[in-house]
Every structure is written in C-alpha cells, then in structure tokens.
C-alpha cells in the first residue's frame, strides 16, 4: 500500500528525508534491517550510527520481523473490555484509537459519525466554502493576528498555551517560519484529532490556511500519526480540493508517546533520535532546523476556523481564561462512549453522567491519560479547564476521559498506566528512563512505602513534561484507593 | 543574583555561575567542550522555588539559586541513586581522564547503596585496539555520542533503542572495530565513568 505522505521541500537538509525512508521501509518489509540502515546511510550521506539511532527509537519500527499475532488494542478501555491485563502480547499491541469500539482488533478505521455524542461548532457538519479564511483575509494580517490573540484561543494539544502569544514570539524572530501541524495523536484513549480529520477535514484545512495567511511560513509540515491511515487519507482529500491550494508536506511518524513533546517531534522531522531538547531555546525561537517554529494541534486549527466564523461569538463559549469548546474522548465503563464537544469549564460530573456510566461499584475517572490521574466519585464536581483537576495528578490534558469501576478496576488501570509510562519513556533522561520502570515494580509488588520518594525524583528531575507527569496515575490511585495495592 | 544566600554575578547558565563561584555541583552530562545535553539531571538546583537543571537554565532572570536546599540535595541524591544502580561493574576500574567525575558526585551525595536494584547492560566491546567499552559502567549521559557526532562530526556511535533498552551502539549494531570509528579518543575523554576505558 502506498504510504500517504508528501515530501518535505527538496532544499531542506537531506537528513530530513530519513524518517520518511525508515517509515516506508517498515511498511514495506515489516522491519528495518541493519543492511537497510547501512544503505540508507550511504544514500543520505549520514553516519550509519545516527540512522540506527532513529531506526530503533520509534514504537512502530522493528529491528526484527514480527510474525503472527493479530494487533489487539492495548489501550485502557480495550484492556478493561477484554478483562485480560496480564495476557497482553506487548509486541503486536498498541492503541488502535477506537476506544468507543472496545475491545478493538485489527487496524484503524474512519471515525464513525454516530460516535459524535455531542457536537458543537468543531464537530458540526463540515464546511463547504472558505468564508472564514476570507474573513481573516479581509481583516489583513496584523488585524487577524490581533484577533487571534484577543480571542483567548489556547492550544488544544494539552498544554493550552495562548496561540496569539506563540505566534507573536515566532514572528518577532523576523526570520522564515516553519509551521508544524501536529496530527500525531499518540495518547491512548484520545481520538479527537482522528474524529476531526475524518468528519471535518475541510474545517482543519481552513484553519491551516488561516495560520498560513497570518504567519506566512516558509514551510508547512503535517506530522501525521503513522497508523492513522483513514484520518490522513481524509486530510489529503481535503487538501486536494482546497482553494487556494496549500503547499503542505505530510510526514508520517513512527509512533511513541514522546512525540507529544514538541521538541522530540521536531527532532523526528530532522531525522534525529526523537527525544526532547532542553529549553531554552523554545521552538518558536529555534525549532525545525533552527527556524522559528510554530507547532499547533489539529483541534487548534479547527478552532481557528470556528473563531473567524464568528469572532464575537467565540468568547461566549467556554471560560474567560479559556474560551471555546473542547472535544472530550470518553470511553471505558459507559453505555455511550465517543466524542463529546463541550464548552470549556463544564463540570466533569455532568459529562460522566451524560455518558451513562455502567459500573458495579463506584464511578471513578482517569482524566488526562498516562500523564493525568484518577479521581474518585466524590471529586467529579470540577470544571474541565486547563491546569490540574486534583493535586494528585488528574488533569484535562488532551481531553481523554476513561470511566472506571472503583475499586474493581483501579489496580489494573494504575498498573497499566505505570507500565505504559515505563515502556514509552524515550530513554534520554535518567529519572524517567530508570525511575518509571521501578515505579511500576514498586506498585506491582505493593511496596508503597518507597513510591513517594521515587515519584518526587521522577516528577521534579525529569527533562520533559511526560516524565514530570508520569507519577500522576500512581500517586492518585494510591491517594484515593490505598487498600487495593496492599 | 543570590547563590546559596550570597550575592554573585550571573554568568551564562546557572551551572556556569555555580562553578564560577567555586561551588561543587555534579554535572555528569555537561562537558565544557560540548553543547548542553540535559540527560543526566544531576545538576538540579532550586531556582526561585523551582527545581531546574542548572546546565540548561540561563542565569539571567533568576533571583535566588540554591544548590544546597534540602529539597535540591534530596532530589539530586535520588537521581544519583538511580544512576548508580545502572552500574554493576567492578568498582575502581580505570577509566579515561574525566572518569572521576561520577565518583566525586557519588562521594558528595552519599547515595544509599541498594536503594534501587541494579539494572544495567552487560555487553562489553573489546574490539578497538586503543579502548574498550563496558555497558556495566555506562550511565547513558550521551557525552561520548555527542562528542563523536557534534564535536568530531564522525558519528561512529549513537544511542539505539528506547527507554530502558537504550544502549550506546556503534554503527547498526556492529563492533567498534567494524564501525567507522577513527579511534580519535574523544569519546573516552568525554566519559564521566569508566564505561569507555583506554587500553593500558
């Protein structure tokens, strides 16, 4: 099958071709042999050790052929539905991002429209013209930039950084800008970018066009999840019919939770080992090959289009600090899993009740996935907004909400998150690489006395946000249900 | 800025400022010759109430920096305990010119022995005529790799694998002798442990 991808500009450094070559080889052969690494190193004139670094640093790339097993989803909701945590074959398993369809097997599918349980402007029927881009154009670049800043729009990838502030910082560099569209979506339990790309791709493309009008980037790159073929195909179709045409490269990733860290994603695009960089400099100062680089999430681009469709109306949804809507990915022990587009600030309890929890004991929630934390039934009256929802770890993040049965599911779910963080550590920094496997071991052994000290080292010592937040699920589970780990 | 309560002039990074003031602070992945790596996390300090890596934090803008706060020392010790648990090899093996750096870090922070079970590689590569590589002493600080790739622009070694499977590896899984290594010695000179050892 031809990979859905579009090459980076030919005048980019040649090493930028490495990820695409490795990706194609993995798809073609099912693994990346040392001999292939040698050949590609000669062709791209890179040291073979650097090629091998990249070839061995992605979740989906294999250095030996994988025979046999059907791919079974390893996401939390599918493990719950299957009821077999211990039996998961780790080699052939990864999240299939169909948590509404648990337990999922096989591959990815286009997001089904009936799984939109609650739509707002983002998940409304897709747009058919470019009225909102035209509205931005009529304002002119400067006024459109001011409108973005005044909208209060914050990035929807999980960190909620103000979009206007990020863009101004890149523009202030007064050098050619790289615009990176983050369609990597690699957090198990989150499927909102796939929903947008499947159901509202023209909305997303219009948002990219608006950003391109304001930022005038020298290059636009979509970094697309390597497994998400249906979503990428839908995006390509929308790009093909976009008026005016956008010159966009599409690079497919090799998988790995660390790609949610934007500097690791930029290293991946540069053909380097995908590990986080130290900051400063921030990507807006020096990102892709040193260019001032704006990285925004698919849902952020869709919000840009929504904003320019109704500038005064944008702030009427959500909170004053975080206007607009957010797509929640709800799954687990519920009768109505799927995508819920809600105004930011809505009560978590309301969302949980809407989804129809079906539990034997008490309702519990995992909010924010492997970087978030658990909440007990008594702690659901919190507004869903950026920042932590509970001091022990729960947060909105990318909007993953898994409903659980407490106490029955808690031990398995906490161990699954701890194991995920250990397996997905990129390996660059010592606290995360060495600490997260031991955190799992301590929890599995019920040796809870040592956990506080180790969790502190991982949280405050790790280089990037993923390590810093890795203790959240463990700490929150121990806080609310200490008895289940004894 | 105030450093451990004393007024000093901020220079470069917090680590530069700390070392210029004559204060000892481990910095196992930061080498004067190399760019900031930020991997070892042994130079953590408390800056205006936040724990940060001194090597990658600009001193400008920091009001108060403490290398000796109870929290900073406690977390550094924890990091060094995890670091020490990567080393299962015999103590006292003779390394390169900077190999004492790890020993000094341990001596100053008294990591509790056996706090974490050992988790180290076991592979040894004796193929190069001038030096050998021993995984059981490697702490994956990436100084050797950075020296090879960014200082010498050779790229004979890299870090292959993710998470706790990460290993310093020449070529695509070949030995040092079979790789494009020129035996320049930069990796041996950069190593803060005895993982890369000159042959006597």
Short mmCIF file of C-alpha atoms in Angstrom, two decimals, chain A residues 34 37-38 47-50 52-53 56-59 255-257 273 278-280 422-431 433-435 437-438 441 453-454 456-457 460-463, chain B residues 36-41 44 51 56 58 71 74-75 78-79 82-83 85-86 116-119 139-140 145 149 154-164 166 169 171-173 180:
data_model
loop_
_atom_site.label_atom_id
_atom_site.label_comp_id
_atom_site.label_asym_id
_atom_site.label_seq_id
_atom_site.Cartn_x
_atom_site.Cartn_y
_atom_site.Cartn_z
CA UNK A 34 20.81 -3.28 9.70
CA UNK A 37 20.26 1.23 7.63
CA UNK A 38 23.70 0.90 6.00
CA UNK A 47 26.69 8.21 9.65
CA UNK A 48 25.10 4.79 9.99
CA UNK A 49 25.06 5.02 13.79
CA UNK A 50 22.81 8.08 13.52
CA UNK A 52 20.38 3.32 13.53
CA UNK A 53 19.53 5.65 16.41
CA UNK A 56 15.45 1.90 16.80
CA UNK A 57 13.75 4.78 18.60
CA UNK A 58 10.12 4.50 17.47
CA UNK A 59 7.39 2.33 18.91
CA UNK A 255 4.96 6.10 16.95
CA UNK A 256 5.82 6.80 20.56
CA UNK A 257 4.21 8.82 23.32
CA UNK A 273 16.55 10.34 17.60
CA UNK A 278 16.49 21.27 26.56
CA UNK A 279 14.81 24.68 26.66
CA UNK A 280 15.63 27.46 26.04
CA UNK A 422 7.81 2.92 31.61
CA UNK A 423 7.56 1.41 28.11
CA UNK A 424 7.12 4.79 26.45
CA UNK A 425 9.96 6.58 28.20
CA UNK A 426 12.18 7.81 25.38
CA UNK A 427 15.30 6.93 27.37
CA UNK A 428 17.05 10.28 27.27
CA UNK A 429 16.97 11.37 30.90
CA UNK A 430 17.83 9.25 33.92
CA UNK A 431 14.86 9.93 36.25
CA UNK A 433 14.21 6.08 31.98
CA UNK A 434 15.39 4.48 35.24
CA UNK A 435 12.62 5.68 37.52
CA UNK A 437 10.13 1.00 35.43
CA UNK A 438 10.89 0.95 39.15
CA UNK A 441 7.75 -2.57 40.02
CA UNK A 453 10.37 9.42 47.22
CA UNK A 454 10.77 7.93 43.76
CA UNK A 456 9.31 13.08 43.64
CA UNK A 457 12.57 12.33 41.80
CA UNK A 460 10.96 17.14 39.59
CA UNK A 461 14.01 15.57 37.99
CA UNK A 462 12.78 14.60 34.53
CA UNK A 463 13.64 16.64 31.47
CA UNK B 36 24.07 21.21 26.70
CA UNK B 37 22.62 17.68 26.70
CA UNK B 38 20.31 17.75 29.73
CA UNK B 39 20.13 13.97 30.14
CA UNK B 40 21.76 13.11 33.48
CA UNK B 41 19.76 15.51 35.70
CA UNK B 44 19.41 20.03 39.69
CA UNK B 51 13.76 22.57 40.68
CA UNK B 56 20.15 24.35 30.68
CA UNK B 58 20.03 30.76 31.86
CA UNK B 71 14.87 19.58 48.50
CA UNK B 74 17.35 15.17 48.25
CA UNK B 75 16.25 15.01 44.61
CA UNK B 78 17.63 10.29 44.27
CA UNK B 79 18.83 10.84 40.71
CA UNK B 82 19.12 5.72 40.03
CA UNK B 83 22.36 6.49 38.18
CA UNK B 85 22.04 1.43 40.00
CA UNK B 86 22.94 1.40 36.29
CA UNK B 116 17.22 0.51 43.76
CA UNK B 117 18.01 -2.89 42.34
CA UNK B 118 20.71 -2.98 39.68
CA UNK B 119 19.52 -2.53 36.12
CA UNK B 139 25.05 5.81 32.62
CA UNK B 140 23.76 6.89 29.17
CA UNK B 145 27.84 10.18 21.48
CA UNK B 149 28.60 13.35 16.44
CA UNK B 154 32.24 11.38 12.81
CA UNK B 155 29.03 9.78 14.03
CA UNK B 156 30.51 6.36 14.73
CA UNK B 157 28.33 5.83 17.80
CA UNK B 158 24.73 6.54 18.68
CA UNK B 159 22.14 5.60 21.27
CA UNK B 160 19.96 2.83 19.91
CA UNK B 161 16.69 1.76 21.47
CA UNK B 162 14.04 3.47 23.56
CA UNK B 163 13.53 3.68 27.30
CA UNK B 164 15.46 1.20 29.37
CA UNK B 166 18.64 2.35 25.15
CA UNK B 169 25.96 1.40 19.97
CA UNK B 171 27.13 1.54 13.60
CA UNK B 172 23.99 -0.51 13.09
CA UNK B 173 24.81 -2.96 15.84
CA UNK B 180 33.66 3.97 11.08
#
